[in-house]
């Protein structure tokens, strides 16, 4: 039989964002599906990566005084590092600034342009700079951007357009006729609702004069590619040239997994782009829901962003992976709370699964000398456990088709519960009292351990680390991926005669006192604890007056001015991002405040020995100053 191929992707994450549980959620969900398919023996390709072009990246790089490329080279590491910690088994990591990606984007643009799928036209519309999107008059929300509510600018310019609207009918038919194409069904209906309005052609360029950080259009160097048109191509750019993709075993993808917020861009832009290129759309686009935190949207200003690295330190990686997929039906929105996480850890993981393993390994030691016995007699109860196991395995396999992770876990827990009940009912502690009982005991102990092995395999995609440790305790030396799903097709794969190993509990309980402490720390108003400083801390900062003796623009930087500042005892070279509001010549002779004990840092290869205080950002910056002349080197406090 031909080996099954399986290709799954996550969205590529905006490189500027600090990774949070929302990003972790998509990636863990895709990882579980990839790991499961590997256990089924499929040839799997799992892709994730970072989205590295666009206005926000350019702005952030300017603020740091580095080139956009240097900026993204550094920032994308945060995602890579988090995926290692979360045990994500991606086969590749695509960055949109890599040559392999840029080349395919250019080839596709060239091809679509030559086929007249892309044309030039003048355009007038409302543009939201932070979102990098055009809106029509009727899209606006009280005159502002409907997405971020910020002010929009009326722009008239020439741009390039992809003939998207001509694919509208094809797309509607595709969505209606292929029930698996967009899941869950409720989201599919949202897309169909969106497609009831006439589609516009898609503006796929931005003038370089406004945005330089993007892939230049191969047929007009004055423009760069719109970031979505660039980013979506990541799903195929890892497979080589267009010809390679046409024959690739990994296209079309089995799942392009996305959050609900980016379903339209995938279902509409991406599918029609592929149609125009002459490639199949993905077999499925799955849109999951969003996490709020204690009922609120996660945001920097609310200081409620849940940071996965901290969660891992506090609870362990598998607890996070389990919780995110168990707590909420995949596809619906969910609310994150540490309390709920601790609840699941204590009940599902510590009390049910962890305790089952613990008691089995303990009894194995006590009644069987720590050696997996050869099962002897078989009674009705034993059959009911093996039947339950077969039922759970069959159902889990089915549920993976819909990526119904929380149902899969619920189903697996039926086997956890059935095994605990089996032990309670058969009572090894009583069986051990008689000779006949001792014979039966061997079967009971074997079956309990075999059931745990089945659980280890079924749970491995969700909790890779803990299930390997579970296998070790059962005395199974073969790695789970090698055992595979077909090792549980038939009951009895566990080898009699293996030596079990006692180990620390897989999931230590969080006792009430400890839980209270954790919850109190989390809910303590951050402003009080983390955001106030003492007077001593403030006094550590050496603020001094200084006179600007010379000023010149830093070449190649839009923002930076290089200043020579006399602070009484010496002259400092300081770089300041103020050129939007000041001409170098106007600065000479001014008295400013500088942070004099700041560690020197290099910006654009030039050392800056301090920092000048100013208010504002972007286009309006005001230097802090005095209403009288204080002289140089005076301490400011
Ligand atoms: N760069 C685009 C995707 C381009 S794909 C060709 C992007 N990036 S993102 O970093 O903003 O979001 C990536 C994913 O994280 C999306 O699937 C989004 O839904 C998910 N999440 C971001 N915040 C989330 C929550 N609070 N909850 C769940 N998932 C969320 O969009």
mmCIF file with all atom_site columns, N, CA and C in Angstrom, residues 149-174:
data_model
loop_
_atom_site.group_PDB
_atom_site.id
_atom_site.type_symbol
_atom_site.label_atom_id
_atom_site.label_alt_id
_atom_site.label_comp_id
_atom_site.label_asym_id
_atom_site.label_entity_id
_atom_site.label_seq_id
_atom_site.pdbx_PDB_ins_code
_atom_site.Cartn_x
_atom_site.Cartn_y
_atom_site.Cartn_z
_atom_site.occupancy
_atom_site.B_iso_or_equiv
_atom_site.pdbx_formal_charge
_atom_site.auth_seq_id
_atom_site.auth_comp_id
_atom_site.auth_asym_id
_atom_site.auth_atom_id
_atom_site.pdbx_PDB_model_num
ATOM 1  N N  . UNK A 1 149 ? -9.635  50.919 14.578  1.00 0.00 ? 149 UNK A N  1
ATOM 2  C CA . UNK A 1 149 ? -10.297 52.161 15.000  1.00 0.00 ? 149 UNK A CA 1
ATOM 3  C C  . UNK A 1 149 ? -9.400  53.396 14.910  1.00 0.00 ? 149 UNK A C  1
ATOM 4  N N  . UNK A 1 150 ? -8.231  53.254 14.254  1.00 0.00 ? 150 UNK A N  1
ATOM 5  C CA . UNK A 1 150 ? -7.394  54.448 14.143  1.00 0.00 ? 150 UNK A CA 1
ATOM 6  C C  . UNK A 1 150 ? -7.749  55.245 12.895  1.00 0.00 ? 150 UNK A C  1
ATOM 7  N N  . UNK A 1 151 ? -7.131  56.436 12.804  1.00 0.00 ? 151 UNK A N  1
ATOM 8  C CA . UNK A 1 151 ? -7.494  57.316 11.690  1.00 0.00 ? 151 UNK A CA 1
ATOM 9  C C  . UNK A 1 151 ? -6.951  56.757 10.371  1.00 0.00 ? 151 UNK A C  1
ATOM 10 N N  . UNK A 1 152 ? -7.714  57.005 9.298   1.00 0.00 ? 152 UNK A N  1
ATOM 11 C CA . UNK A 1 152 ? -7.285  56.513 7.983   1.00 0.00 ? 152 UNK A CA 1
ATOM 12 C C  . UNK A 1 152 ? -6.981  57.721 7.090   1.00 0.00 ? 152 UNK A C  1
ATOM 13 N N  . UNK A 1 153 ? -6.154  57.506 6.060   1.00 0.00 ? 153 UNK A N  1
ATOM 14 C CA . UNK A 1 153 ? -5.820  58.603 5.153   1.00 0.00 ? 153 UNK A CA 1
ATOM 15 C C  . UNK A 1 153 ? -6.396  58.317 3.779   1.00 0.00 ? 153 UNK A C  1
ATOM 16 N N  . UNK A 1 154 ? -6.873  59.391 3.147   1.00 0.00 ? 154 UNK A N  1
ATOM 17 C CA . UNK A 1 154 ? -7.372  59.233 1.776   1.00 0.00 ? 154 UNK A CA 1
ATOM 18 C C  . UNK A 1 154 ? -6.153  59.193 0.854   1.00 0.00 ? 154 UNK A C  1
ATOM 19 N N  . UNK A 1 155 ? -6.079  58.152 0.058   1.00 0.00 ? 155 UNK A N  1
ATOM 20 C CA . UNK A 1 155 ? -4.905  58.001 -0.791  1.00 0.00 ? 155 UNK A CA 1
ATOM 21 C C  . UNK A 1 155 ? -5.351  57.776 -2.224  1.00 0.00 ? 155 UNK A C  1
ATOM 22 N N  . UNK A 1 156 ? -4.677  58.466 -3.137  1.00 0.00 ? 156 UNK A N  1
ATOM 23 C CA . UNK A 1 156 ? -4.935  58.200 -4.555  1.00 0.00 ? 156 UNK A CA 1
ATOM 24 C C  . UNK A 1 156 ? -3.585  57.858 -5.170  1.00 0.00 ? 156 UNK A C  1
ATOM 25 N N  . UNK A 1 157 ? -3.499  56.681 -5.735  1.00 0.00 ? 157 UNK A N  1
ATOM 26 C CA . UNK A 1 157 ? -2.215  56.305 -6.317  1.00 0.00 ? 157 UNK A CA 1
ATOM 27 C C  . UNK A 1 157 ? -2.406  55.181 -7.321  1.00 0.00 ? 157 UNK A C  1
ATOM 28 N N  . UNK A 1 158 ? -1.353  54.914 -8.090  1.00 0.00 ? 158 UNK A N  1
ATOM 29 C CA . UNK A 1 158 ? -1.388  53.759 -8.985  1.00 0.00 ? 158 UNK A CA 1
ATOM 30 C C  . UNK A 1 158 ? -0.955  52.536 -8.212  1.00 0.00 ? 158 UNK A C  1
ATOM 31 N N  . UNK A 1 159 ? -1.572  51.425 -8.498  1.00 0.00 ? 159 UNK A N  1
ATOM 32 C CA . UNK A 1 159 ? -1.176  50.182 -7.852  1.00 0.00 ? 159 UNK A CA 1
ATOM 33 C C  . UNK A 1 159 ? -1.435  49.024 -8.792  1.00 0.00 ? 159 UNK A C  1
ATOM 34 N N  . UNK A 1 160 ? -1.007  47.836 -8.341  1.00 0.00 ? 160 UNK A N  1
ATOM 35 C CA . UNK A 1 160 ? -1.256  46.624 -9.130  1.00 0.00 ? 160 UNK A CA 1
ATOM 36 C C  . UNK A 1 160 ? -2.339  45.794 -8.457  1.00 0.00 ? 160 UNK A C  1
ATOM 37 N N  . UNK A 1 161 ? -3.171  45.171 -9.274  1.00 0.00 ? 161 UNK A N  1
ATOM 38 C CA . UNK A 1 161 ? -4.335  44.438 -8.763  1.00 0.00 ? 161 UNK A CA 1
ATOM 39 C C  . UNK A 1 161 ? -4.368  43.015 -9.300  1.00 0.00 ? 161 UNK A C  1
ATOM 40 N N  . UNK A 1 162 ? -4.762  42.126 -8.428  1.00 0.00 ? 162 UNK A N  1
ATOM 41 C CA . UNK A 1 162 ? -4.951  40.723 -8.828  1.00 0.00 ? 162 UNK A CA 1
ATOM 42 C C  . UNK A 1 162 ? -6.435  40.541 -9.155  1.00 0.00 ? 162 UNK A C  1
ATOM 43 N N  . UNK A 1 163 ? -6.706  39.915 -10.297 1.00 0.00 ? 163 UNK A N  1
ATOM 44 C CA . UNK A 1 163 ? -8.108  39.765 -10.735 1.00 0.00 ? 163 UNK A CA 1
ATOM 45 C C  . UNK A 1 163 ? -8.823  38.700 -9.895  1.00 0.00 ? 163 UNK A C  1
ATOM 46 N N  . UNK A 1 164 ? -9.132  39.083 -8.695  1.00 0.00 ? 164 UNK A N  1
ATOM 47 C CA . UNK A 1 164 ? -9.714  38.117 -7.760  1.00 0.00 ? 164 UNK A CA 1
ATOM 48 C C  . UNK A 1 164 ? -11.204 37.909 -8.026  1.00 0.00 ? 164 UNK A C  1
ATOM 49 N N  . UNK A 1 165 ? -11.846 39.005 -8.420  1.00 0.00 ? 165 UNK A N  1
ATOM 50 C CA . UNK A 1 165 ? -13.316 38.904 -8.483  1.00 0.00 ? 165 UNK A CA 1
ATOM 51 C C  . UNK A 1 165 ? -13.806 37.893 -9.510  1.00 0.00 ? 165 UNK A C  1
ATOM 52 N N  . UNK A 1 166 ? -12.978 37.618 -10.532 1.00 0.00 ? 166 UNK A N  1
ATOM 53 C CA . UNK A 1 166 ? -13.469 36.683 -11.554 1.00 0.00 ? 166 UNK A CA 1
ATOM 54 C C  . UNK A 1 166 ? -13.546 35.244 -11.023 1.00 0.00 ? 166 UNK A C  1
ATOM 55 N N  . UNK A 1 167 ? -12.923 34.999 -9.862  1.00 0.00 ? 167 UNK A N  1
ATOM 56 C CA . UNK A 1 167 ? -12.970 33.642 -9.295  1.00 0.00 ? 167 UNK A CA 1
ATOM 57 C C  . UNK A 1 167 ? -14.073 33.474 -8.258  1.00 0.00 ? 167 UNK A C  1
ATOM 58 N N  . UNK A 1 168 ? -14.864 34.506 -8.061  1.00 0.00 ? 168 UNK A N  1
ATOM 59 C CA . UNK A 1 168 ? -15.867 34.464 -6.990  1.00 0.00 ? 168 UNK A CA 1
ATOM 60 C C  . UNK A 1 168 ? -16.817 33.270 -7.148  1.00 0.00 ? 168 UNK A C  1
ATOM 61 N N  . UNK A 1 169 ? -17.358 33.114 -8.350  1.00 0.00 ? 169 UNK A N  1
ATOM 62 C CA . UNK A 1 169 ? -18.350 32.045 -8.518  1.00 0.00 ? 169 UNK A CA 1
ATOM 63 C C  . UNK A 1 169 ? -17.708 30.666 -8.283  1.00 0.00 ? 169 UNK A C  1
ATOM 64 N N  . UNK A 1 170 ? -16.514 30.508 -8.868  1.00 0.00 ? 170 UNK A N  1
ATOM 65 C CA . UNK A 1 170 ? -15.812 29.223 -8.679  1.00 0.00 ? 170 UNK A CA 1
ATOM 66 C C  . UNK A 1 170 ? -15.628 28.928 -7.185  1.00 0.00 ? 170 UNK A C  1
ATOM 67 N N  . UNK A 1 171 ? -15.242 29.974 -6.428  1.00 0.00 ? 171 UNK A N  1
ATOM 68 C CA . UNK A 1 171 ? -14.959 29.786 -5.002  1.00 0.00 ? 171 UNK A CA 1
ATOM 69 C C  . UNK A 1 171 ? -16.222 29.395 -4.227  1.00 0.00 ? 171 UNK A C  1
ATOM 70 N N  . UNK A 1 172 ? -17.315 30.083 -4.531  1.00 0.00 ? 172 UNK A N  1
ATOM 71 C CA . UNK A 1 172 ? -18.566 29.778 -3.831  1.00 0.00 ? 172 UNK A CA 1
ATOM 72 C C  . UNK A 1 172 ? -18.955 28.316 -4.091  1.00 0.00 ? 172 UNK A C  1
ATOM 73 N N  . UNK A 1 173 ? -18.841 27.897 -5.343  1.00 0.00 ? 173 UNK A N  1
ATOM 74 C CA . UNK A 1 173 ? -19.179 26.501 -5.685  1.00 0.00 ? 173 UNK A CA 1
ATOM 75 C C  . UNK A 1 173 ? -18.278 25.524 -4.943  1.00 0.00 ? 173 UNK A C  1
ATOM 76 N N  . UNK A 1 174 ? -17.005 25.844 -4.945  1.00 0.00 ? 174 UNK A N  1
ATOM 77 C CA . UNK A 1 174 ? -16.014 24.973 -4.284  1.00 0.00 ? 174 UNK A CA 1
ATOM 78 C C  . UNK A 1 174 ? -16.382 24.809 -2.801  1.00 0.00 ? 174 UNK A C  1
#
